[in-house]
Coordinates of C-alpha atoms and ligand atoms in Angstrom, one line a residue:
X1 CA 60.7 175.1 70.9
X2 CA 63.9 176.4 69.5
X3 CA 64.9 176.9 73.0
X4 CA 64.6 173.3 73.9
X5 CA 66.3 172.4 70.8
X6 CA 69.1 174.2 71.7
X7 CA 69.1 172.8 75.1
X8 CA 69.1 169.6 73.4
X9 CA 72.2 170.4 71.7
X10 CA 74.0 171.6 74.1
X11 CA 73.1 168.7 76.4
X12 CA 74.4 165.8 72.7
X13 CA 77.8 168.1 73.1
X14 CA 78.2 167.9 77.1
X15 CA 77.4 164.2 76.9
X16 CA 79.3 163.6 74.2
X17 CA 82.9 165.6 75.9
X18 CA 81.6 163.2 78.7
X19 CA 81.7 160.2 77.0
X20 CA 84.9 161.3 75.5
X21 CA 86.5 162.2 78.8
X22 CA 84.9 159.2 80.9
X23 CA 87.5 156.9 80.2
X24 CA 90.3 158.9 80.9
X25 CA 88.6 160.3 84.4
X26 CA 87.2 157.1 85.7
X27 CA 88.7 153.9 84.0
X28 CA 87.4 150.3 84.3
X29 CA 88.2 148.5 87.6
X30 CA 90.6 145.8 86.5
X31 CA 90.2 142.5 87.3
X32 CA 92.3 142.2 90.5
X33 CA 92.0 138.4 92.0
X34 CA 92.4 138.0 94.6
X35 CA 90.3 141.2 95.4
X36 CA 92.7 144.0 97.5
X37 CA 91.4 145.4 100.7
X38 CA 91.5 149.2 99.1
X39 CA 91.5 149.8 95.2
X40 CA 90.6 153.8 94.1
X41 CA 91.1 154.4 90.5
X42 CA 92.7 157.7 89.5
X43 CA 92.0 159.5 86.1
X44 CA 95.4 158.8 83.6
X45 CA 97.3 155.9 82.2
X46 CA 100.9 154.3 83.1
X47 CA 102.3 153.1 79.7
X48 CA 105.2 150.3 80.0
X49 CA 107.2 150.7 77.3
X50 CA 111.3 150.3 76.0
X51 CA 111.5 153.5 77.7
X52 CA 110.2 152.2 81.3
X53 CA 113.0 151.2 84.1
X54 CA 112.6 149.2 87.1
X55 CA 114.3 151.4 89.8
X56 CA 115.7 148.8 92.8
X57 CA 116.5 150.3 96.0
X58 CA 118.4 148.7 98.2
X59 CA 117.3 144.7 99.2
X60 CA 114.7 145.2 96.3
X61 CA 116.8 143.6 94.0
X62 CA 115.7 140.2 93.7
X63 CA 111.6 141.5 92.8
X64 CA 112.7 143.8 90.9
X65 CA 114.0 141.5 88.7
X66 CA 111.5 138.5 89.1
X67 CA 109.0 141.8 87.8
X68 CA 111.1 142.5 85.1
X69 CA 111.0 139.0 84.2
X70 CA 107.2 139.1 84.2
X71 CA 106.5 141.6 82.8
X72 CA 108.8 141.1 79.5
X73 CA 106.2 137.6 79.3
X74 CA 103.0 140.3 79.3
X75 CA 104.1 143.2 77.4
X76 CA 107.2 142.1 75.4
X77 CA 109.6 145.3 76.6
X78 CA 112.8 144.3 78.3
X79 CA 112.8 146.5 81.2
X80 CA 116.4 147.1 82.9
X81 CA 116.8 147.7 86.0
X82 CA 118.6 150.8 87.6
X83 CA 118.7 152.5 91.1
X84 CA 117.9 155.7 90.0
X85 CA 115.3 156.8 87.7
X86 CA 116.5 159.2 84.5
X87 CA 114.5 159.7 81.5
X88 CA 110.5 158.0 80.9
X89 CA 108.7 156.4 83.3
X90 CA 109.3 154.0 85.7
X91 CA 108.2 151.5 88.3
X92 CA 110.1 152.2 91.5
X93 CA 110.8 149.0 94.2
X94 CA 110.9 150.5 97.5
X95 CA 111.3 148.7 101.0
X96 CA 110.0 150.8 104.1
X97 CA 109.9 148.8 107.2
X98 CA 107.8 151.3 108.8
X99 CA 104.9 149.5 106.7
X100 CA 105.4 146.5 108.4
X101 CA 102.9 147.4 112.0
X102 CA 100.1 148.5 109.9
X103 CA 100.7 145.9 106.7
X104 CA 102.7 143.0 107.6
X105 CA 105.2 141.1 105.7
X106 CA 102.9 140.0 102.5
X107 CA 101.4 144.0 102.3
X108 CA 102.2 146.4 99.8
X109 CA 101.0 149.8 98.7
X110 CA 100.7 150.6 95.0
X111 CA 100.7 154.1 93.8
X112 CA 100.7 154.3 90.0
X113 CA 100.4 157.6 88.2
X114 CA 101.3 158.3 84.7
X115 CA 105.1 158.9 85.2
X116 CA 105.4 156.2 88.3
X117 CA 104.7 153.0 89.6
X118 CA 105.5 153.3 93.2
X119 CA 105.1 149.5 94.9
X120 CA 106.2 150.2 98.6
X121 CA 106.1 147.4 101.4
X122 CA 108.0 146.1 104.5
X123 CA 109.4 143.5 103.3
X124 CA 110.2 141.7 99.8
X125 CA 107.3 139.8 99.8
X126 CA 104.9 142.4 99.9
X127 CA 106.8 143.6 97.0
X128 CA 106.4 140.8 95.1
X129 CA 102.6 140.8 95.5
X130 CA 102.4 144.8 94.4
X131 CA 104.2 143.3 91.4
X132 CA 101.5 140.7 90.8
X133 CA 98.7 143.2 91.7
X134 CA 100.5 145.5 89.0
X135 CA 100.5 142.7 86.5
X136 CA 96.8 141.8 86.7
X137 CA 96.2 145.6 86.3
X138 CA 97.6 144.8 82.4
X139 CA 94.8 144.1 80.5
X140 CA 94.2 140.7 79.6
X141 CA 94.6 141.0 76.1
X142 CA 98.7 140.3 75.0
X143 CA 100.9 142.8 74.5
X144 CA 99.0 145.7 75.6
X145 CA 101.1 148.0 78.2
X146 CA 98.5 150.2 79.5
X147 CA 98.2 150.3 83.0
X148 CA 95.6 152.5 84.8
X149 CA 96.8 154.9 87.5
X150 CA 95.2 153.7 90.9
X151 CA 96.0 153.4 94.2
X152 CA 96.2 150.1 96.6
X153 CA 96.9 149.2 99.7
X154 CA 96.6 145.4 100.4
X155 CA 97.6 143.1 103.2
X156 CA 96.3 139.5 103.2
X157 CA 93.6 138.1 105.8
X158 CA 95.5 134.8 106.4
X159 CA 99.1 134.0 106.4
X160 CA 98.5 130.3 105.2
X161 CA 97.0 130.2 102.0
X162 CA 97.5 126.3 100.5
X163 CA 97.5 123.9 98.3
X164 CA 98.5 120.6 98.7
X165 CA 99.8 118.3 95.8
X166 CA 99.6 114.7 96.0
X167 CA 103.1 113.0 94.2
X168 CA 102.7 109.7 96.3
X169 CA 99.6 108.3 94.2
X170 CA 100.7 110.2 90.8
X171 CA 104.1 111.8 90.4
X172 CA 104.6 114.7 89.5
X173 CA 107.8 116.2 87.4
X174 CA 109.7 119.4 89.0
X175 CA 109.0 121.0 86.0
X176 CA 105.3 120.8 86.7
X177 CA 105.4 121.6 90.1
X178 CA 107.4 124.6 89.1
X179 CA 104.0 125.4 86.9
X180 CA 101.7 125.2 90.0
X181 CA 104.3 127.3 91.7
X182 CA 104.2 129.8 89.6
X183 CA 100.3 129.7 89.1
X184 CA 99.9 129.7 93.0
X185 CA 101.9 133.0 93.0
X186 CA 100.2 134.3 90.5
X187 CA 97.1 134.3 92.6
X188 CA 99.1 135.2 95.7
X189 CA 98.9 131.3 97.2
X190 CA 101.8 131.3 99.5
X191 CA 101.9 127.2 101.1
X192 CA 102.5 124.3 99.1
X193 CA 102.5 120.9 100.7
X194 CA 103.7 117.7 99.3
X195 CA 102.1 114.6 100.0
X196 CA 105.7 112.8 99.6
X197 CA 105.1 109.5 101.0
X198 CA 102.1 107.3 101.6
X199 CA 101.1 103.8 100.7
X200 CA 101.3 103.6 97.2
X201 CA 104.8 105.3 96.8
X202 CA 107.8 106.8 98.6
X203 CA 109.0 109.9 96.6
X204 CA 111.9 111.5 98.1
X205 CA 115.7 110.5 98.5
X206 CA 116.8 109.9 101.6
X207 CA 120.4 109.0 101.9
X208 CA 120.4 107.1 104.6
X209 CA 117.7 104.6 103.6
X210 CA 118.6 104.2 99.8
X211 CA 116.5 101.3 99.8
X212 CA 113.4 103.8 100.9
X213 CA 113.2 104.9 96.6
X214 CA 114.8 101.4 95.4
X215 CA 111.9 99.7 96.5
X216 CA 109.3 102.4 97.6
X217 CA 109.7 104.3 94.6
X218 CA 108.1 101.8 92.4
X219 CA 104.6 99.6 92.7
X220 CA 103.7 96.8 90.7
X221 CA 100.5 98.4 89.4
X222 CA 97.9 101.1 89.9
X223 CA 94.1 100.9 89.7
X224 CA 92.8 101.2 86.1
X225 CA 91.7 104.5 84.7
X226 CA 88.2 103.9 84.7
X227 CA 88.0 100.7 86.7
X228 CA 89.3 101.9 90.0
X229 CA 88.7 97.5 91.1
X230 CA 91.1 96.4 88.7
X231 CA 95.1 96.5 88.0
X232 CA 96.5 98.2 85.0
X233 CA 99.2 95.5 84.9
X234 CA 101.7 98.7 83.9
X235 CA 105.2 98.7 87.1
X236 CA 104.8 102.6 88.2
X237 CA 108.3 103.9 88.9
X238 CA 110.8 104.1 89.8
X239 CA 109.8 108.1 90.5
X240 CA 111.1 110.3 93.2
X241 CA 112.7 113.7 93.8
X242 CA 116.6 113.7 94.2
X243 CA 117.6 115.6 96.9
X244 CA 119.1 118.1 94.3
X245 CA 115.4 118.3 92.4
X246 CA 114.2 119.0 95.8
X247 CA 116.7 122.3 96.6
X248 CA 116.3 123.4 93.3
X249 CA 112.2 123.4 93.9
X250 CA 112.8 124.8 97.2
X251 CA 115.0 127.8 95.9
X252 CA 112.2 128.4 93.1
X253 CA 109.4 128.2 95.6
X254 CA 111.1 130.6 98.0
X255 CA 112.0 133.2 95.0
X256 CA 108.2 133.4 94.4
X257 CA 107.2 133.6 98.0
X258 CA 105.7 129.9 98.1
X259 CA 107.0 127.8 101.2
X260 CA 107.4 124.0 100.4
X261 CA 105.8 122.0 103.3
X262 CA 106.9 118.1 103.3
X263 CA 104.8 115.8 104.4
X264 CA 106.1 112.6 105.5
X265 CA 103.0 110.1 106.5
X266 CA 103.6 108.4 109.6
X267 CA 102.9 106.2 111.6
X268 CA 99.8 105.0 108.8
X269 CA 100.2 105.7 104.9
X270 CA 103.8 104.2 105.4
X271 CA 103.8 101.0 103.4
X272 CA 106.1 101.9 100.8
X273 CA 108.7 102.4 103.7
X274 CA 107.6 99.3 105.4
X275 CA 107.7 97.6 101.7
X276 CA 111.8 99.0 101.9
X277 CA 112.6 98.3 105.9
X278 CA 110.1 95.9 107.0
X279 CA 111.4 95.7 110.9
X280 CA 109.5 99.3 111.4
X281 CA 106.5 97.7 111.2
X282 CA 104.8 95.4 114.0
X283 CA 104.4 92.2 112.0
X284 CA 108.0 92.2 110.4
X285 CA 106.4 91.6 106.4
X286 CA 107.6 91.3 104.0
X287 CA 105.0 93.9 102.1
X288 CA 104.9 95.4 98.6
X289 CA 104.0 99.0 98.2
X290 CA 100.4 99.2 97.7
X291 CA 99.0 98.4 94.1
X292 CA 95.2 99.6 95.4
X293 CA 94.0 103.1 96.8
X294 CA 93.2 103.2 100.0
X295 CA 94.2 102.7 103.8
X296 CA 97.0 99.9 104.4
X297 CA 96.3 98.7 108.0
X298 CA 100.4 97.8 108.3
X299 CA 102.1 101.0 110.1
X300 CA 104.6 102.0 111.6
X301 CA 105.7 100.0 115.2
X302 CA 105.4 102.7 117.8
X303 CA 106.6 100.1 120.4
X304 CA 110.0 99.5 119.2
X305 CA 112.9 102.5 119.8
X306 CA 114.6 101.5 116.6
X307 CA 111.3 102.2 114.1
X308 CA 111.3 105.6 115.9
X309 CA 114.8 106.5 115.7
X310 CA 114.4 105.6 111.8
X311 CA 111.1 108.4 111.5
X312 CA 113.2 110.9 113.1
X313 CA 116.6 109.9 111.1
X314 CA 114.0 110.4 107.5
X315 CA 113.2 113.6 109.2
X316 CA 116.5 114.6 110.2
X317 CA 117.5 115.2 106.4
X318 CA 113.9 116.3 105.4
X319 CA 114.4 119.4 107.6
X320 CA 118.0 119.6 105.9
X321 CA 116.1 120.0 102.6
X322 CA 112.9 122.1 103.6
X323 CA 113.6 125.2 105.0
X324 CA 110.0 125.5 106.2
X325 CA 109.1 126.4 110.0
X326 CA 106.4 123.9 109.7
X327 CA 107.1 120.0 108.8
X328 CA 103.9 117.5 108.4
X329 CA 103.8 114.5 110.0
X330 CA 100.7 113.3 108.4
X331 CA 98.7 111.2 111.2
X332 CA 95.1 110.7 109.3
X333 CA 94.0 107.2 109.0
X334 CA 96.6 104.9 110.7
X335 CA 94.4 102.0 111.6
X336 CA 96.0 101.3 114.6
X337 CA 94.8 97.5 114.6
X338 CA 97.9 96.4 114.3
X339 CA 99.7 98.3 117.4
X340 CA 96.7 96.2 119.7
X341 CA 98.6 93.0 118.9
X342 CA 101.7 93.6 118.8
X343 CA 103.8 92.7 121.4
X344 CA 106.2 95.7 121.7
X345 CA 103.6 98.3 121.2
X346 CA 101.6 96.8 124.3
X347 CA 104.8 96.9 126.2
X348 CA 104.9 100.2 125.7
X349 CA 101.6 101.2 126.4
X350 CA 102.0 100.0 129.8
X351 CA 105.5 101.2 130.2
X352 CA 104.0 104.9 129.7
X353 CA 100.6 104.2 131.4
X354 CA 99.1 105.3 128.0
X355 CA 95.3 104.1 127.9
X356 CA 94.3 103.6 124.0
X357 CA 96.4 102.7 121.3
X358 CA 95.2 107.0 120.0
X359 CA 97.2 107.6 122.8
X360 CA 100.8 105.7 121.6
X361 CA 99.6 107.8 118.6
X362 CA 100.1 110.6 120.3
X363 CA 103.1 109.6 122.9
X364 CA 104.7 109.2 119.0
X365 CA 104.2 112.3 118.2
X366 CA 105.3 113.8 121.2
X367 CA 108.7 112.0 120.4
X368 CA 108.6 113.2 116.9
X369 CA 107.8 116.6 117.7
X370 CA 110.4 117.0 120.1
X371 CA 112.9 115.6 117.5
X372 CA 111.6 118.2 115.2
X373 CA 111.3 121.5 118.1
X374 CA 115.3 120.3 118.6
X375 CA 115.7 121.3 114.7
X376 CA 114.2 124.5 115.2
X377 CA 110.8 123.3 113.6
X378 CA 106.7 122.9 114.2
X379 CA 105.0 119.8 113.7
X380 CA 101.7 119.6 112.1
X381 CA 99.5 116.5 111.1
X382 CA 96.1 116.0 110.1
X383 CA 93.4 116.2 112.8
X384 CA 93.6 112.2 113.8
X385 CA 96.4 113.9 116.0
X386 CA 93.9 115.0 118.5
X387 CA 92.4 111.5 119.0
X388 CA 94.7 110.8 121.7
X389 CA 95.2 114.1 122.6
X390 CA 97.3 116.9 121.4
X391 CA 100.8 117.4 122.0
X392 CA 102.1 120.9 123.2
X393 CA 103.1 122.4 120.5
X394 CA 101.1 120.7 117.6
X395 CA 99.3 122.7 114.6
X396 CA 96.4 120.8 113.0
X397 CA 95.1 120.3 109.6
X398 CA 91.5 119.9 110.0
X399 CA 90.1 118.0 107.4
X400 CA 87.3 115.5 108.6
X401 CA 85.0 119.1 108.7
X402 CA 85.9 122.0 110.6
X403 CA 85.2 120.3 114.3
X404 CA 89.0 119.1 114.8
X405 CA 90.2 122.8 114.3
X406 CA 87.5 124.5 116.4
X407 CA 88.6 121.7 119.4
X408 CA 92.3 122.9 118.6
X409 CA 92.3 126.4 118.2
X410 CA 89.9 126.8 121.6
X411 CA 92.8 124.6 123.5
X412 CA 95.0 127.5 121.6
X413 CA 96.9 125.2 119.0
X414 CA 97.1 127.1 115.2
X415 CA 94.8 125.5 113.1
X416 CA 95.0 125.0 109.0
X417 CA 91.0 124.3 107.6
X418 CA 90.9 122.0 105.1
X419 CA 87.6 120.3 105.4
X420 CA 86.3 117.6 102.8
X421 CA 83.0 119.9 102.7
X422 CA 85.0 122.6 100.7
X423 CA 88.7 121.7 100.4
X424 CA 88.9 119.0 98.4
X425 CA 89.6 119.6 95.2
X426 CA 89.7 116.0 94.0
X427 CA 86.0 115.9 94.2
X428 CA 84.0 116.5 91.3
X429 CA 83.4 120.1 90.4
X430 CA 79.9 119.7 88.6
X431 CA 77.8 116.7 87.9
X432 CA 77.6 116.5 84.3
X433 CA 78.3 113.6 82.2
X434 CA 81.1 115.8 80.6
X435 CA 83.3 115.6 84.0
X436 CA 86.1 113.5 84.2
X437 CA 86.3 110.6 86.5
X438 CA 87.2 111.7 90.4
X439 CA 87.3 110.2 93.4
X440 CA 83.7 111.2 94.3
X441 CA 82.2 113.9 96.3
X442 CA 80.9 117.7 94.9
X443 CA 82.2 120.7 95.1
X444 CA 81.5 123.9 92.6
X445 CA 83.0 126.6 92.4
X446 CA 80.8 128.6 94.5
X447 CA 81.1 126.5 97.3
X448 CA 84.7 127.0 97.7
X449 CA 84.3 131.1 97.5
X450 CA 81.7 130.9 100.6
X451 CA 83.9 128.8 102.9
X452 CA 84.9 130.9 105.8
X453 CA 87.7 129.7 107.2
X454 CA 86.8 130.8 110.7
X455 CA 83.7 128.9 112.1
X456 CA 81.4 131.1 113.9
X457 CA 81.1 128.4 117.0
X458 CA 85.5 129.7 117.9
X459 CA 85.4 132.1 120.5
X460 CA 86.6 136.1 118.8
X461 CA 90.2 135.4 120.8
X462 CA 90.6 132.1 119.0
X463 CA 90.3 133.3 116.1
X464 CA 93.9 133.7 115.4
X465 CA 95.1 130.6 116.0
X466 CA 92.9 129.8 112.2
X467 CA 96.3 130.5 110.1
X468 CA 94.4 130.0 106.8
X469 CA 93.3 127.2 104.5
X470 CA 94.2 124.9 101.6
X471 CA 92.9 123.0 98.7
X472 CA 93.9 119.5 98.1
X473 CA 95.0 117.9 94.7
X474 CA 95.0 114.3 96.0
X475 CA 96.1 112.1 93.3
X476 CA 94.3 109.1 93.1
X477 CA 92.3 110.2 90.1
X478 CA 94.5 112.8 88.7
X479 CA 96.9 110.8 86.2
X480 CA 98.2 113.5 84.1
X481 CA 99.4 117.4 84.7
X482 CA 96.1 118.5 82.7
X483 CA 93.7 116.6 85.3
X484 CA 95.9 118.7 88.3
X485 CA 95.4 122.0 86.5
X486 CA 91.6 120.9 86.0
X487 CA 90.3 120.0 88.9
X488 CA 92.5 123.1 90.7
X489 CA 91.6 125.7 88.5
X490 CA 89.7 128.1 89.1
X491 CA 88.7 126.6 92.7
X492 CA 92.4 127.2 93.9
X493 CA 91.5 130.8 93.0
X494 CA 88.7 131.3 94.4
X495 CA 90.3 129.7 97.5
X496 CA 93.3 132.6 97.0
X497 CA 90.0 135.1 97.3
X498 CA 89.2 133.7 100.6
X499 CA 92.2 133.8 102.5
X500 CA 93.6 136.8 101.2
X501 CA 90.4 139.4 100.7
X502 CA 88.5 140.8 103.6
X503 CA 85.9 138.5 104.5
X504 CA 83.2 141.7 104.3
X505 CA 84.2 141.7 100.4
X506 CA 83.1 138.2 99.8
X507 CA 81.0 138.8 96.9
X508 CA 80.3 135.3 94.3
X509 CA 78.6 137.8 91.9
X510 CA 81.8 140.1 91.5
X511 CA 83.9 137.4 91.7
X512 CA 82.7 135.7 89.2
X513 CA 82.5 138.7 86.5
X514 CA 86.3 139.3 87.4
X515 CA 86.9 135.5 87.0
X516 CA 85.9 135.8 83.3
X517 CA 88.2 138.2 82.6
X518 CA 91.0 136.7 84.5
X519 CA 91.0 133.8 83.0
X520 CA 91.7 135.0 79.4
X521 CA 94.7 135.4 81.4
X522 CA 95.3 131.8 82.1
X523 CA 94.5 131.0 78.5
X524 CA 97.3 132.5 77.3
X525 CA 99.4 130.6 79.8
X526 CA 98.0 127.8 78.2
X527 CA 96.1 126.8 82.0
X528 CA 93.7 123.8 81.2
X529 CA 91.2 125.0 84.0
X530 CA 87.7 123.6 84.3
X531 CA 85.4 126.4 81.8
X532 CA 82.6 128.2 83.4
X533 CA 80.4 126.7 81.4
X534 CA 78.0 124.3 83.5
X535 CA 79.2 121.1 81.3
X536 CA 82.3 121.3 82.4
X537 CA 84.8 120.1 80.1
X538 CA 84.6 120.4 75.8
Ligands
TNX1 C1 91.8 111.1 102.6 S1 92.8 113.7 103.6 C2 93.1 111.1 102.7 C3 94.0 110.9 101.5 C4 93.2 110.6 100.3 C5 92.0 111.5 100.3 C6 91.2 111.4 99.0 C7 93.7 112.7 104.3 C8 94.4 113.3 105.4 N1 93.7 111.5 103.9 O1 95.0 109.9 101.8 O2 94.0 110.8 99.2 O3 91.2 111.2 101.4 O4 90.2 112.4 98.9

């Protein structure tokens, strides 16, 4: 009896030592989202204080100080930055292209133990990441500088990893799109496309067609908020990006690894230029940009040399403002009614022994395309492009369902998934009477984590041509910056999960836990996302 009492001691003090010691030897996983291929957690603690430098080698300058910057928002300490470390501790920037066969341009490796923060990587991207990876290892809580020692090594699945914001319908200031940018980073979101022109507005300079934001830049009306039949009697506009907004976005995007991909709709969605320079079109107008949502059945006139000469001239100073490899071209729902009756288009048609009005669509595009190959550039469009088949060296957004980019990628085009079934974030998250008003449509959260972006039916050599996915913030029904941040948060992150993890780590459950935590971090960044909670909105 006394025996076993002793035992029983002596096993109160081991557990006790234990429980002492077990934070220090194994420490909480943080939060990481998106999840990294390879996380272990070492025993010890990195503390970011006053004391702690940012050492820069050589072309780490730039992250080291967009980290500083970041991490004087989460901790409060002003870090400088030095190239050499002397006294405390510090987190050390290092570029080793010998990382990049085995990691790519977006890896890093992150070695933190309680004198260093090592964030190594082929190229300053991958820096930038190890930075953000470091970041969400910060508990959530402000001002807290304790950052468990770990290890990571992290590349991302797919080099595409969108979201697509929708300024035609409702505009949307720099200052805000500078927000998204910096909340798409934050999740490691890379792509982000804007919807610049359609129908119901034309929202970016274009010095040679000053008329194009004169007239396009403004509609009489929009649909009521609420009554989607009915005019709000309020003029929208004028609201566009100057040419100077635009650089200035571009140089923000690019300094937090975010490529800006223009879309300019053509030859459909193209009233509000139409509205502007009626002779494009087949009938002649005179039109108003569009006062209703929708598809405008006036396009573009693929028949007449002139109309296509002034899509590539609006293109020639897009690509002057967009350094992006890819530029979109749009393509989806271009009724192409019009071109049927119209005498030019016809004339064409039989001039090029083209068969179907799908395929002027397409001899359109092959002009565009090579207007845009001679300017060093890709074209992509939505997957109407393959209705009259592809040209050479197209990339398609597949977004009527996953079909259009299985066709593509087995005829070995790149492929961008962006199906209504998963993608579209302007549907309706939950079906509560607590949701806000949306276009229609129902996608959870849940739904969005279990898309795979790579449909079983592609052959295993396709598969590469699937370059990623993206989420689209159409704007129909989001009127204000706090509907955007809604109905994107926290699908867009659970879309960052599932094209940057390893598919094998898809896991809702874990996901979800870490989601909680993360998103204390939005709160303090003020992030109106949609709660948890099954309601939906307060
Ligand atoms: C279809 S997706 C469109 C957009 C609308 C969207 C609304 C696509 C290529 N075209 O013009 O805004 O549906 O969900």
């Amino acid at each position: 009896m006394k025996q076993n009492a002793l035992h029983c001691f002596a096993l109160t003090l081991l557990l006790a030592a234990f429980a002492q010691a077990a934070p220090e030897a194994t420490p909480r996983p943080a939060a990481l989202i998106p999840a990294p291929s390879q996380l272990t957690m070492r025993p010890g603690r990195f503390l970011v204080s006053d004391r702690t430098v940012i050492v820069a080698s050589k072309g780490a300058e730039a992250e080291a100080a967009m980290l500083a910057r970041s991490l004087r928002a989460l901790t409060g300490h002003e870090l400088s930055i030095v190239d050499r470390q002397a006294a405390g501790n510090a987190l050390v920037l290092q570029l080793d292209g010998d990382l990049a066969p085995s990691l790519g341009p977006e890896g890093y490796r992150l070695s933190v133990t309680p004198e260093r923060a090592l964030l190594k990587a082929a190229a300053p991207a991958g820096l930038f990441y190890a930075g953000i990876t470091f970041g969400q290892l910060l508990p959530p809580q402000p001002g807290s500088a304790e950052v468990p020692c770990v290890e990571v090594e992290d590349a991302p699945r797919f080099s595409w990893r969108g979201l697509l914001m929708d300024p035609a319908r409702h505009f949307w200031e720099p200052e805000f799109v500078k927000r998204m940018i910096d909340l798409m980073a934050l999740h490691k979101l890379n792509t982000l496309q804007l919807h610049l022109t359609d129908d119901q507005g034309w929202r970016i300079e274009i010095r040679q067609y000053p008329r194009l934001t004169q007239i396009g830049a403004i509609r009489k009306q929009s649909p009521q908020k609420g009554n989607r039949k009915a005019g709000d009697g309020e003029p929208y506009g004028p609201l566009y990006y100057t040419q100077e907004q635009l650089r200035d976005l571009v140089a923000y995007a690019q300094a937090r690894h975010v490529t800006l991909v223009p879309e300019i709709e053509m030859p459909g969605h193209f009233l509000a230029a139409l509205a502007a320079y009626p002779e494009n079109s087949c009938r002649g107008g005179p039109f108003e940009v569009r006062t209703a949502w929708g598809v405008e059945p006036d396009i573009l006139c693929a028949g007449n040399d002139a109309a296509v000469t002034f899509a590539q001239n609006i293109l020639g100073e897009v690509v002057e403002l967009f350094p992006s490899r890819f530029i979109h071209i749009g393509g989806d729902e271009a009724p192409r009614d019009r071109w049927k009756t119209c005498p030019k288009c016809q004339a064409r048609m039989k001039a090029e022994g083209l068969k179907s009005e799908a395929q002027l669509q397409t001899w359109l595009n092959r002009r565009i395309e090579a207007f845009l190959a001679s300017k060093g550039r890709r074209m992509i469009g939505w997957d109407e492009i393959l209705e009259g088949g592809l040209t050479p060296g197209a990339t398609v957004m597949s977004w009527r369902g996953v079909q259009g980019g299985i066709d593509a990628a087995a005829a070995g085009h790149d492929v961008v998934m962006s199906p209504t079934s998963h993608c579209y974030f302007d549907y309706a998250q939950g079906r509560g009477p607590r949701e806000p008003e949306s276009i229609g449509g129902h996608i959870p959260l849940e739904m969005v984590y279990l898309f795979e972006p790579v449909p079983q039916q592609l052959a295993a050599d396709k598969a590469k041509h699937i370059l990623g996915a993206q989420g689209n913030l159409w704007a129909e029904f989001l009127w204000a910056p706090e509907d955007v941040e809604y109905f994107a948060f926290p699908r867009a992150i659970a879309l960052a999960e599932v094209t940057w993890s390893k598919a094998a780590s898809r896991d809702f459950n874990g996901f979800r836990r870490r989601l909680e935590e993360h998103l204390r971090r939005l709160d303090r960044l003020q992030v109106r996302y949609r709660p948890l909670d099954p309601q939906g909105r307060p």
